CSV table of C-alpha atoms in Angstrom, one decimal:
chain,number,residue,atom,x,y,z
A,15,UNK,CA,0.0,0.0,0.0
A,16,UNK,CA,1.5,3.6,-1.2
A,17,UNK,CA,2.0,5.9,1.8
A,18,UNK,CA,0.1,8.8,2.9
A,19,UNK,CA,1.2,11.9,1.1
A,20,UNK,CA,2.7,14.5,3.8
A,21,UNK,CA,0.0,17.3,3.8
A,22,UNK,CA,-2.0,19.6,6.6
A,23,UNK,CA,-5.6,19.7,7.0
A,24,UNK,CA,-6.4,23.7,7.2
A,25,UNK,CA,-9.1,24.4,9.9
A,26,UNK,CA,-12.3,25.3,9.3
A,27,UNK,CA,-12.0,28.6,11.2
A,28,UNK,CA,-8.8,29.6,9.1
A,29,UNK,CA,-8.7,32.9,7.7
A,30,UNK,CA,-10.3,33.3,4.1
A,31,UNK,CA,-9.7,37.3,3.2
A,32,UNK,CA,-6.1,39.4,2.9
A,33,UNK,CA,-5.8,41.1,6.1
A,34,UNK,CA,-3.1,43.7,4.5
A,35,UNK,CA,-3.4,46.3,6.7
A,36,UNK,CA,-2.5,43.9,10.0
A,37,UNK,CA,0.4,42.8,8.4
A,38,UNK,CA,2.0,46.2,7.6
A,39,UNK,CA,1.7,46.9,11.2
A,40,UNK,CA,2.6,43.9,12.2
A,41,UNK,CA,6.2,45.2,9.6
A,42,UNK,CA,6.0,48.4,11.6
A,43,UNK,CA,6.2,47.3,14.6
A,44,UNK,CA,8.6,44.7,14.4
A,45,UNK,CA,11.9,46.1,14.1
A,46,UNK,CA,10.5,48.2,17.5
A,47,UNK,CA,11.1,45.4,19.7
A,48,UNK,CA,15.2,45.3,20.0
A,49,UNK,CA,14.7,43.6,23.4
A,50,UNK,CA,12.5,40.6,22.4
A,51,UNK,CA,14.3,37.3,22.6
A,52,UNK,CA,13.4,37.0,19.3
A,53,UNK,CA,14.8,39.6,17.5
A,54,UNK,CA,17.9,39.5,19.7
A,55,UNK,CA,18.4,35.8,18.3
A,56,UNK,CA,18.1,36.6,14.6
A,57,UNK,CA,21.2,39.4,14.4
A,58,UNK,CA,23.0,36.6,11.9
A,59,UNK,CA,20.0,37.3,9.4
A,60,UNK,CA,19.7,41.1,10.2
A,61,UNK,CA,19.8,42.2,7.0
A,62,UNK,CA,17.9,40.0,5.0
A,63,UNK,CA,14.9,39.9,7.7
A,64,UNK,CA,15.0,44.2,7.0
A,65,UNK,CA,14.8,43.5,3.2
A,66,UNK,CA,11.9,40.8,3.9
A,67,UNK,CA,10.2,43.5,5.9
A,68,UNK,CA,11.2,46.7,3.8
A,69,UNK,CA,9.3,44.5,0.6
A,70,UNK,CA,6.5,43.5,2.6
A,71,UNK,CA,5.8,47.2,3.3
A,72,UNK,CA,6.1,48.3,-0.5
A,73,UNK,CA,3.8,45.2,-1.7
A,74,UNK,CA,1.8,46.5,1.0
A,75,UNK,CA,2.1,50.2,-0.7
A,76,UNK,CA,3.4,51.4,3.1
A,77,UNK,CA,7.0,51.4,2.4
A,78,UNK,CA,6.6,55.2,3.4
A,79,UNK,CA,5.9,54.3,6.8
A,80,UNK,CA,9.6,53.2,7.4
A,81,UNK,CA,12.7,54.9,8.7
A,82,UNK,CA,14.6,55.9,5.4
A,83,UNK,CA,17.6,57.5,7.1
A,84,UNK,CA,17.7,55.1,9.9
A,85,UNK,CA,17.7,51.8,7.7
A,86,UNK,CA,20.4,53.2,5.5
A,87,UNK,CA,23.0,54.3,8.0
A,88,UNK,CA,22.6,51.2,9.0
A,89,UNK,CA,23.7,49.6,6.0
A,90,UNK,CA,26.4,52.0,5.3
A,91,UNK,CA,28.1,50.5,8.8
A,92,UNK,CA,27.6,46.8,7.3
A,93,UNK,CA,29.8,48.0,4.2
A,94,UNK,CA,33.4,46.5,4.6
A,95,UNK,CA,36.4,47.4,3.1
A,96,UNK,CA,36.1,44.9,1.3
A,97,UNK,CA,32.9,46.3,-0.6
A,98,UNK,CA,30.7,43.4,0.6
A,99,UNK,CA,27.7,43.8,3.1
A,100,UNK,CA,27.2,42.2,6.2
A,101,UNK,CA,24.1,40.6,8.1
A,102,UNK,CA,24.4,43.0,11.1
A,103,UNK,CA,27.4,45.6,12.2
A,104,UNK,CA,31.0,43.4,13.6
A,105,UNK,CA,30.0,40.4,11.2
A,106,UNK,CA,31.5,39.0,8.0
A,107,UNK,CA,30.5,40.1,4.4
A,108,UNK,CA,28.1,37.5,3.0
A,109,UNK,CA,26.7,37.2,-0.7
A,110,UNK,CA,23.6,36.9,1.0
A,111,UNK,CA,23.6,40.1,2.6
A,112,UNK,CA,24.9,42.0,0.4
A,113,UNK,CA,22.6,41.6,-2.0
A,114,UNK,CA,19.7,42.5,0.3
A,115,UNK,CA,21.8,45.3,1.5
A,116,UNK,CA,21.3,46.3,-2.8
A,117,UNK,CA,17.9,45.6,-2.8
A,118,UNK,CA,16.8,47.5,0.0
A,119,UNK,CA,18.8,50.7,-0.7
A,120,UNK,CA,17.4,50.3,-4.3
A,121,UNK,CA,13.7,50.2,-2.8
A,122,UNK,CA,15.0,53.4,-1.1
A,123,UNK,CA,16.6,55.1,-4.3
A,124,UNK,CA,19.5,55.4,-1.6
A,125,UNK,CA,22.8,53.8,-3.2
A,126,UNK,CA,24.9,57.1,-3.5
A,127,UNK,CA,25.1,56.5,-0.3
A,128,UNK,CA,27.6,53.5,-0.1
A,129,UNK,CA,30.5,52.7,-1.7
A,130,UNK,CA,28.6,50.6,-5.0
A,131,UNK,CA,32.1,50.2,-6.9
A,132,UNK,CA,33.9,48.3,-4.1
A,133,UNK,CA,30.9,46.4,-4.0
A,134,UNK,CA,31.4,45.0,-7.7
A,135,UNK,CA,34.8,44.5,-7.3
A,136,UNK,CA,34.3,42.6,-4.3
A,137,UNK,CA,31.1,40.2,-6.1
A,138,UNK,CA,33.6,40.0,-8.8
A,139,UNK,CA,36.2,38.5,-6.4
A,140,UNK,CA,34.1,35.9,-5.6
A,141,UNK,CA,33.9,34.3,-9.2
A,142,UNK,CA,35.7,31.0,-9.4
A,143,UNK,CA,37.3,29.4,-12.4
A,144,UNK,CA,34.1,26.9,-13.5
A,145,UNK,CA,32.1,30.2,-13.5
A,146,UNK,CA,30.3,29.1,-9.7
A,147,UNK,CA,30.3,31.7,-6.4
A,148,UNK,CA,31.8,31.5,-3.6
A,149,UNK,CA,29.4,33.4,-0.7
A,150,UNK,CA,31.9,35.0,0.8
A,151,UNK,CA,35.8,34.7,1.5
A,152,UNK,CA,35.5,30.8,3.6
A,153,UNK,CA,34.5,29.3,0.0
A,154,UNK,CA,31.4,27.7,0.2
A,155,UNK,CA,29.6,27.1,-3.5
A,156,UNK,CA,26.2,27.0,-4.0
A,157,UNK,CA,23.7,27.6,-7.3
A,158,UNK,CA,22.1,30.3,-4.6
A,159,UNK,CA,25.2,32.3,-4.8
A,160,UNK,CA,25.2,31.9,-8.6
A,161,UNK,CA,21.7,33.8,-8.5
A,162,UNK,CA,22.5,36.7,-5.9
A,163,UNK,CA,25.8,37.6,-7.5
A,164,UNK,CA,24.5,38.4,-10.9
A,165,UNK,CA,21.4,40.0,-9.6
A,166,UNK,CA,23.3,42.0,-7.2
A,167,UNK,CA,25.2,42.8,-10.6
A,168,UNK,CA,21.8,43.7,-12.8
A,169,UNK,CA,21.0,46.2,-9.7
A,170,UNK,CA,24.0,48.0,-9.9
A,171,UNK,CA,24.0,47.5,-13.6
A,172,UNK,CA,27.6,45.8,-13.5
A,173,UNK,CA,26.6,42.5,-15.0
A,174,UNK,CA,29.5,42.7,-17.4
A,175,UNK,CA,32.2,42.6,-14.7
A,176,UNK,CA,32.0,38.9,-14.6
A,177,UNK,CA,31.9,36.0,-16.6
A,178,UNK,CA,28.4,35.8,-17.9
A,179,UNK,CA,29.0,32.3,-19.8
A,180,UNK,CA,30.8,30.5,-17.2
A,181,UNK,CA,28.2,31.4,-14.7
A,182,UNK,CA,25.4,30.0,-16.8
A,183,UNK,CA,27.3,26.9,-17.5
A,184,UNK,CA,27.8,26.6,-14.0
A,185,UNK,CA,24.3,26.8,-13.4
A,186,UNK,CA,23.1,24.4,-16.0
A,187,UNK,CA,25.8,21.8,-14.3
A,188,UNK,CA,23.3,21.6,-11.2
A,189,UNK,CA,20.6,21.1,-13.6
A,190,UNK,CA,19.1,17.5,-12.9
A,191,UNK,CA,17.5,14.6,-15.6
A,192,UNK,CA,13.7,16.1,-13.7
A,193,UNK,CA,14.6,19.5,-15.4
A,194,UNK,CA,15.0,21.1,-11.8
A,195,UNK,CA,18.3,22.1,-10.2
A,196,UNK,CA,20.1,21.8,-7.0
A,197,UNK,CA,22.9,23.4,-5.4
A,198,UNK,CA,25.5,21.8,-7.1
A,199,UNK,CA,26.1,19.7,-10.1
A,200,UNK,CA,24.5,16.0,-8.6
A,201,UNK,CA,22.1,17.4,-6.1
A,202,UNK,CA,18.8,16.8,-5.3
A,203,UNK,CA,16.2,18.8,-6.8
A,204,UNK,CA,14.7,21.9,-4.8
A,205,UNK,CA,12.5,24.7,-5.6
A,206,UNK,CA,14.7,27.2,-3.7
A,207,UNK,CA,17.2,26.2,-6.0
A,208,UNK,CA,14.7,26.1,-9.1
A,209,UNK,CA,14.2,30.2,-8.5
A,210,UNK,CA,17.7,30.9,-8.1
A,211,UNK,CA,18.9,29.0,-11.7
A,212,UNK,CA,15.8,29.7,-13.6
A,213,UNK,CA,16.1,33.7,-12.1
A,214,UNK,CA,19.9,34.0,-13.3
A,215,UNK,CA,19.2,32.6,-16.8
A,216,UNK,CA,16.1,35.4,-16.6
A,217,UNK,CA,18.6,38.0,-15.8
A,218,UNK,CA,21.3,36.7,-18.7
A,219,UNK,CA,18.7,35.9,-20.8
A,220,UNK,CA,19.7,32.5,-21.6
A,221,UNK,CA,16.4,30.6,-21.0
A,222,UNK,CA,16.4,28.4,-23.6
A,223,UNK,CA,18.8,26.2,-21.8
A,224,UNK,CA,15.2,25.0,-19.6
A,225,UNK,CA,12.8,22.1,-20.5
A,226,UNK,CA,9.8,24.4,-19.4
A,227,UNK,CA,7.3,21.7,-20.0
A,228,UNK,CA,9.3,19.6,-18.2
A,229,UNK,CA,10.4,21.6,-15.1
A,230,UNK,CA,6.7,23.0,-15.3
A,231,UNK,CA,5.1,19.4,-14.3
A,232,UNK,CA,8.1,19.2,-11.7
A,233,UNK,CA,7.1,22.3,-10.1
A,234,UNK,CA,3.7,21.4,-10.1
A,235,UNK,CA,4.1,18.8,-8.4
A,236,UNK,CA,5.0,20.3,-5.6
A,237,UNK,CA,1.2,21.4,-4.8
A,238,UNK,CA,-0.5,18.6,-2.3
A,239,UNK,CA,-4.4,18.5,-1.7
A,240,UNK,CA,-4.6,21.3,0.7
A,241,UNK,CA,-3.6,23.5,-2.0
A,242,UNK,CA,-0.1,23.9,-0.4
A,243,UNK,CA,3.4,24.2,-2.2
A,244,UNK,CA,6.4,22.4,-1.0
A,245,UNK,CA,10.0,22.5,-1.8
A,246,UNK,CA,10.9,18.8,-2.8
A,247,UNK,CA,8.7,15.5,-3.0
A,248,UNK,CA,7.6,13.7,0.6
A,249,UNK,CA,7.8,17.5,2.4
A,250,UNK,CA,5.1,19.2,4.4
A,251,UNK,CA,3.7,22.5,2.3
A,252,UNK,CA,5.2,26.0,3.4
A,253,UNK,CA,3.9,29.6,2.5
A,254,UNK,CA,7.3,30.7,1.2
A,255,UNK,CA,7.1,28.0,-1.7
A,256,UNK,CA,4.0,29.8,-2.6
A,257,UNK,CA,7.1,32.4,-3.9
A,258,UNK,CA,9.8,29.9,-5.0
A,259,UNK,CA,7.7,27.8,-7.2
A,260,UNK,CA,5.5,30.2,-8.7
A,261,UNK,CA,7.6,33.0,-9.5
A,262,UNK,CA,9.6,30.0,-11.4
A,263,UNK,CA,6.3,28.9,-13.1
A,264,UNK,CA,5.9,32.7,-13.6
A,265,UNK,CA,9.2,33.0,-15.7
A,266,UNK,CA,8.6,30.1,-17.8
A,267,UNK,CA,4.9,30.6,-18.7
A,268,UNK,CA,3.5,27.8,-16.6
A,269,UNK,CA,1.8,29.4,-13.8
A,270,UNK,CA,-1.4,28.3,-15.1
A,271,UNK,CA,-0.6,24.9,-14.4
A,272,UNK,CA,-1.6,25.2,-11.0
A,273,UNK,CA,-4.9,25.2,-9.0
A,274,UNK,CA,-5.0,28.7,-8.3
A,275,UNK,CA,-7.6,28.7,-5.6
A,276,UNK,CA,-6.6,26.2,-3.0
A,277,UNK,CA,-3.6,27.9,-3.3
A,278,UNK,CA,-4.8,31.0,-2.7
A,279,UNK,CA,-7.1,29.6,0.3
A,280,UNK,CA,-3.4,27.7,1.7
A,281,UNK,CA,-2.0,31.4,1.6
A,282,UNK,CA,-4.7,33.5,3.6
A,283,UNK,CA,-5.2,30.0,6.1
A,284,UNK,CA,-1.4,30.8,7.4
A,285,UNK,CA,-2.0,34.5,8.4
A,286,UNK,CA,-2.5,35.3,12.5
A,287,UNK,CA,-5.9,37.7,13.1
A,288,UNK,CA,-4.6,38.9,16.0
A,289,UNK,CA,-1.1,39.7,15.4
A,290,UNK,CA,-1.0,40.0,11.7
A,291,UNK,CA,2.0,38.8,9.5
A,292,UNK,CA,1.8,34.6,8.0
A,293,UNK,CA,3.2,31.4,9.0
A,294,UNK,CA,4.5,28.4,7.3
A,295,UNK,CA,1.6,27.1,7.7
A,296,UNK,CA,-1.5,27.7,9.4
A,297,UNK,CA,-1.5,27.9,13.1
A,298,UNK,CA,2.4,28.3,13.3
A,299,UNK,CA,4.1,31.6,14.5
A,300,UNK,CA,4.3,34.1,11.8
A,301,UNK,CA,7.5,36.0,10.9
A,302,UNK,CA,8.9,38.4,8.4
A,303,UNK,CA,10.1,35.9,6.4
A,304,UNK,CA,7.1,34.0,5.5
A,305,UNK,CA,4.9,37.3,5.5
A,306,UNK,CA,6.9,38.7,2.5
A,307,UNK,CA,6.8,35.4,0.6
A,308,UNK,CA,3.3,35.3,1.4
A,309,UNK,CA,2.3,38.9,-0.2
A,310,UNK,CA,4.2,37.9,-3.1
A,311,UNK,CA,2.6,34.8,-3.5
A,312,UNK,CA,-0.5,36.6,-3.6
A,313,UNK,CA,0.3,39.4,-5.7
A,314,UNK,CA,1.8,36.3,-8.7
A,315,UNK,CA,-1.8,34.9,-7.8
A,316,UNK,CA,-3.5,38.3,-9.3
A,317,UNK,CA,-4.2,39.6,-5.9
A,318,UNK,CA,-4.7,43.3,-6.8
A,319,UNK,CA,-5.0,44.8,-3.5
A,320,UNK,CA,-0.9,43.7,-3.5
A,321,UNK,CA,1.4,45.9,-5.7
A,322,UNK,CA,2.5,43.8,-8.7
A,323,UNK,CA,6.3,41.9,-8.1
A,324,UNK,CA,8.7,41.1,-10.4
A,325,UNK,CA,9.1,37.1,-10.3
A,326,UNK,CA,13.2,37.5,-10.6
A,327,UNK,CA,13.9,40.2,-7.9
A,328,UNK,CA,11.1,39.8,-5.5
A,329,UNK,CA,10.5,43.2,-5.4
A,330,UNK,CA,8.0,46.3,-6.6
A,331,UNK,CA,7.7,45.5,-10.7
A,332,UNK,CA,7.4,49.3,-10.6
A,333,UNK,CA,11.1,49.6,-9.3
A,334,UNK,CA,12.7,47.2,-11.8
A,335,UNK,CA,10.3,48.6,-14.4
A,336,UNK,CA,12.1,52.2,-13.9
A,337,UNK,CA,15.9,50.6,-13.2
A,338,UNK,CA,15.5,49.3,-16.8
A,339,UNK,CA,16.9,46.2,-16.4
A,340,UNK,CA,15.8,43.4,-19.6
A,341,UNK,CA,14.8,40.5,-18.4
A,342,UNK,CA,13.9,37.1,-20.7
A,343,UNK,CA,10.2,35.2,-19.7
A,344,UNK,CA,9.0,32.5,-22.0
């Protein structure tokens, strides 16, 4: 007899409308409570959680409501030497960082205000010989740092500082014989890692390398009966899939492949009445994290009281609309 497939029942008394004003407050108010255990506990992700926030708030249309000055002397005391970002003030520059460091001072129209050539040089440091990342100076390799090098490059519209062709064919290394990709060349397909390959061959517009029918089904695939996304085969569902999977889908012209509507009902099940923001999944504790994913998932799902995002950046289409930057869709 097959096994059960891995799935969540959602509640009957589960939220069924957007609550989008609770979760920009629930934003607001967040980065107010430097004492709570919390946020105390989360320095190491400082400055992606304040890009996951700073979007929210723009999907939200409230971006306004932020500390401009604030946020970006803060960033400018993350800038090394070096030129790369770090998570929080004393730590290392990370890839990861830095590129949300980018993204949020771009949201801001602020990036006079650091050193942006340093910050080139140093992403194009980080290039290895078979055209792969390192994330920062300790030499880890993953398909992720692939994706947030060159689109930390198409922000600061320095793409041709590194080696466009060798980073594709790095990237199409990790692709796998189910037309997904992993983090390296032999890993096991994920949908994180989907977004980041399929995004950088957006960015260098070289998207004929993907099977799309075939990656399509794959990705498809990852929607169980509750409506739910998830990342790889035999894994619970998880709001932030509702971005990974279907800004991919989105790229390659397959979003219409899924049931729309049970996802949609799997997204507003995982948001908190009380508190605001969303889950993973419905009845867990909320966080930035899964709140922006959550918005976005909704705006790719034709929510219009969300402002529209770009599926490669995850940020306000307006913004990469008036940076210019060409991106490829099928």
């Amino acid at each position: 007899m097959a096994a059960p497939i891995k799935d969540i029942v959602i509640p009957d008394s589960a939220p069924t409308s957007l609550m989008l004003q609770k979760h920009a407050d629930y934003i607001a108010a967040y980065g107010n409570r430097k004492d709570d255990y919390e946020y105390i506990m989360t320095e190491f992700l400082r400055m992606n959680g304040m890009y996951w926030g700073l979007t929210a708030m723009a999907l939200a249309g409230q971006l306004d409501r932020m500390d401009k000055s604030e946020v970006v002397d803060f960033i400018h005391k993350c800038q090394h030497e070096s030129g790369g970002f770090s998570c929080s003030i004393g730590h290392d520059p990370h890839l990861l960082s830095t590129l949300s460091a980018v993204q949020i001072l771009t949201l801001f129209d602020a990036l006079d205000s650091v050193d942006t050539a340093a910050t080139v040089k140093w992403v194009k440091s980080l290039q290895q010989p078979d055209g792969s990342f390192f994330g920062d100076r300790w030499g880890e390799v993953d398909s992720r740092f692939s994706f947030v090098a060159v689109a930390c490059l198409a922000l600061l519209k320095s793409l041709d500082q590194v080696d466009v062709d060798k980073a594709v064919e790095f990237v199409l290394s990790c692709m796998n014989f189910d037309g997904a990709f992993g983090c390296r060349p032999g890993s096991e397909s994920h949908s994180g890692q989907v977004y980041c390959c399929v995004g950088l061959l957006s960015i260098t517009g070289r998207l004929h390398h993907v099977n799309a029918d075939q990656l399509g089904w794959w990705l498809c695939e990852r929607q169980l009966p509750s409506g739910g996304l998830n990342g790889r085969p035999e894994k619970l569902p998880d709001v932030c899939y509702s971005w990974w999977v279907l800004s991919s889908l989105k790229i390659i012209d397959r979003l219409h492949w899924i049931d729309k509507e049970k996802l949609v009902s799997f997204i507003l099940a995982c948001q908190d009445e009380e508190t605001g923001g969303f889950a993973d999944r419905p009845g867990d504790m909320v966080d930035p994290f899964h709140t922006v994913f959550g918005l976005a998932g909704l705006s790719l799902l034709g929510d219009t009281s969300v402002q529209p995002v770009n599926p490669v950046f995850c940020m306000p289409e307006a913004v990469i609309r008036k940076l210019n930057i060409q991106l490829q869709y099928l």
